Amino acid sequence: MGNLATPKSVQKLQTALHAKAKAEAGYRFYALYDKISRDDILAHAYAQCRSNKGAPGIDGQDFADIEAYGVERWLAELALALRQETYRPEPIRRVYIPKANGKLRPLGISNVRDRVCMTAATLVLEPIFEADLPPEQYAYRPGRNAQQAAVAVEELLFRGHREVVDADLADFFGSIPHTELMKSVARRVVDRRVLHLIKMWLECAVEETDDRGRKRRTTEARDNGRGIPQGSPLSPLLANLYMRRFVLGWEKLGLRQSLGTRIVTYADDLVILCRRGKAEEALHRMRELMGKLKLTVNAEKTRICKVPKGEFDFLGFTFGHYAFSANFCRQTKIQRLGAQTCVASNVGQFCSGLTRCR
């Protein structure tokens, strides 16, 4: 979230929470709510939201309005509402943004007040759950990115996992069931006030404006008991928590060993790389497991690709067989390019995207 330096007091808290979670896999945190309402946490959460900019929610309040009102005064009122447990989130303003395929993606825009509160919760909760996330997950994590996920896929292809289940989940964010998601949260967090906050955010009403300017509010998330809003500061963490269920379930069922598979995920982008002759069964087992998680595999977009004959796209990279040319890096070593890692080797025959290295 943003590029701001984290204050030392916030860093100290996050380090302590992460260390405790990492040291004790079964530890459950009982007192977190007071940390979300801490002045330094809220101030840093506001700075993060301010840095990320973003449009106003349904109340029309933007950062200029808050600064005219007085940031310290505004944050003090939010802190008081949290401490007195009178805070209630406002409905989410829904807008639609175009996707590459011409369709529209729904995006939820919360009020600045709610975004700051959710960011504060993320600052406290992320270090705890980061300790639990498996290495197969690359999205929305400190020190991890899409290029590293692409490198992992490239290396697995080179090592012989060349039959690939290229999976697509239908409306992943909108399908995540609240009850099961809250169980994933409660496995670590037993502070009832924090759980209540998350539940309120999950069940927020949504307001849309039609072409004639008429506003309509719905409570579909609460009514259906599923879905997390794309655009919420907390949604990436919650999405990772739920995808973790799939990754751990795959491991628990022994499918990593029995099918010789390796998983790489980035949010709802998912590939399962298999040894020869195992992709069909991997696809079948993936559909079964996703069904148990109440997620839907998009049959039209999910397919098996056999490299090097076939090609597949993942996170903006195209994987397949490419003849060597001057466009490919030839060194057989890993190069560090700023904060990103790129494999620059003969492995590059499988991925056109890795020509981005210099």
Coordinates of N, CA, C and O in Angstrom, one line a residue, residues 147 151 317 325-338 340-345 351-358:
Q147 N 6.1 -10.7 -11.2 CA 7.3 -11.2 -12.0 C 7.9 -12.4 -11.3 O 8.3 -13.3 -12.0
V151 N 8.5 -16.0 -12.9 CA 9.8 -16.7 -12.8 C 9.6 -18.1 -12.2 O 10.2 -19.1 -12.7
F317 N 2.4 -12.6 -19.1 CA 3.5 -13.3 -19.7 C 3.0 -14.4 -20.5 O 2.0 -15.1 -20.2
S325 N 16.9 -16.0 -29.6 CA 17.2 -14.9 -30.4 C 17.9 -13.8 -29.6 O 18.1 -14.0 -28.4
A326 N 18.2 -12.7 -30.2 CA 18.9 -11.7 -29.5 C 18.1 -11.0 -28.5 O 18.6 -10.3 -27.6
N327 N 16.8 -11.3 -28.5 CA 15.8 -10.7 -27.6 C 15.9 -11.4 -26.2 O 15.4 -10.9 -25.2
F328 N 16.5 -12.6 -26.2 CA 16.5 -13.4 -24.9 C 17.9 -13.2 -24.2 O 18.9 -13.1 -24.9
C329 N 17.8 -13.1 -22.9 CA 19.0 -13.1 -22.1 C 19.6 -14.5 -22.1 O 18.9 -15.5 -22.0
R330 N 21.0 -14.6 -22.2 CA 21.6 -15.8 -22.3 C 22.3 -16.3 -21.1 O 22.8 -17.4 -21.0
Q331 N 22.5 -15.4 -20.1 CA 23.3 -15.8 -18.9 C 22.6 -16.9 -18.1 O 21.4 -16.8 -18.0
T332 N 23.3 -17.8 -17.6 CA 22.7 -18.9 -16.8 C 22.8 -18.5 -15.3 O 23.4 -19.2 -14.5
K333 N 22.2 -17.4 -15.0 CA 22.2 -17.0 -13.6 C 21.0 -16.1 -13.3 O 20.3 -15.7 -14.2
I334 N 20.7 -15.9 -12.1 CA 19.6 -15.0 -11.7 C 20.1 -13.6 -11.5 O 21.1 -13.4 -10.8
Q335 N 19.5 -12.7 -12.2 CA 19.9 -11.3 -12.1 C 18.9 -10.5 -11.2 O 17.7 -10.7 -11.3
R336 N 19.5 -9.6 -10.5 CA 18.6 -8.7 -9.7 C 18.4 -7.4 -10.5 O 19.4 -6.7 -10.9
L337 N 17.2 -7.0 -10.8 CA 16.9 -5.8 -11.5 C 16.1 -4.9 -10.6 O 14.9 -5.0 -10.5
G338 N 16.7 -4.1 -9.8 CA 16.0 -3.3 -8.8 C 15.4 -4.2 -7.8 O 16.0 -5.1 -7.2
Q340 N 13.0 -6.3 -8.5 CA 12.4 -7.5 -9.2 C 13.5 -8.5 -9.5 O 14.6 -8.2 -9.8
T341 N 13.1 -9.7 -9.5 CA 14.0 -10.8 -9.8 C 13.6 -11.4 -11.2 O 12.5 -11.6 -11.4
C342 N 14.6 -11.6 -12.0 CA 14.3 -12.2 -13.3 C 15.3 -13.3 -13.6 O 16.5 -13.1 -13.5
V343 N 14.8 -14.4 -14.1 CA 15.7 -15.5 -14.5 C 16.1 -15.2 -15.9 O 15.3 -15.1 -16.8
A344 N 17.4 -15.1 -16.1 CA 17.9 -14.8 -17.4 C 18.8 -16.0 -17.8 O 20.0 -16.0 -17.5
S345 N 18.2 -17.0 -18.5 CA 18.9 -18.2 -18.7 C 18.3 -18.9 -20.0 O 17.4 -18.4 -20.6
C351 N 9.4 -18.6 -22.2 CA 8.6 -17.4 -21.8 C 9.0 -16.2 -22.5 O 10.1 -15.7 -22.4
S352 N 8.1 -15.7 -23.3 CA 8.3 -14.4 -24.1 C 8.3 -13.2 -23.1 O 9.0 -12.2 -23.4
G353 N 7.6 -13.3 -22.0 CA 7.5 -12.2 -21.1 C 8.8 -11.9 -20.4 O 9.1 -10.7 -20.1
L354 N 9.7 -12.9 -20.3 CA 10.9 -12.7 -19.6 C 12.0 -12.0 -20.4 O 13.1 -11.7 -20.0
T355 N 11.6 -11.6 -21.7 CA 12.5 -10.7 -22.5 C 12.5 -9.3 -21.9 O 13.2 -8.5 -22.4
R356 N 11.7 -9.1 -20.9 CA 11.7 -7.8 -20.2 C 13.0 -7.5 -19.5 O 13.3 -6.4 -19.2
C357 N 13.7 -8.5 -19.2 CA 15.0 -8.3 -18.5 C 16.0 -7.7 -19.5 O 15.9 -7.9 -20.7
R358 N 16.9 -6.9 -19.0 CA 17.9 -6.2 -19.8 C 19.3 -6.8 -19.6 O 19.6 -7.1 -18.5

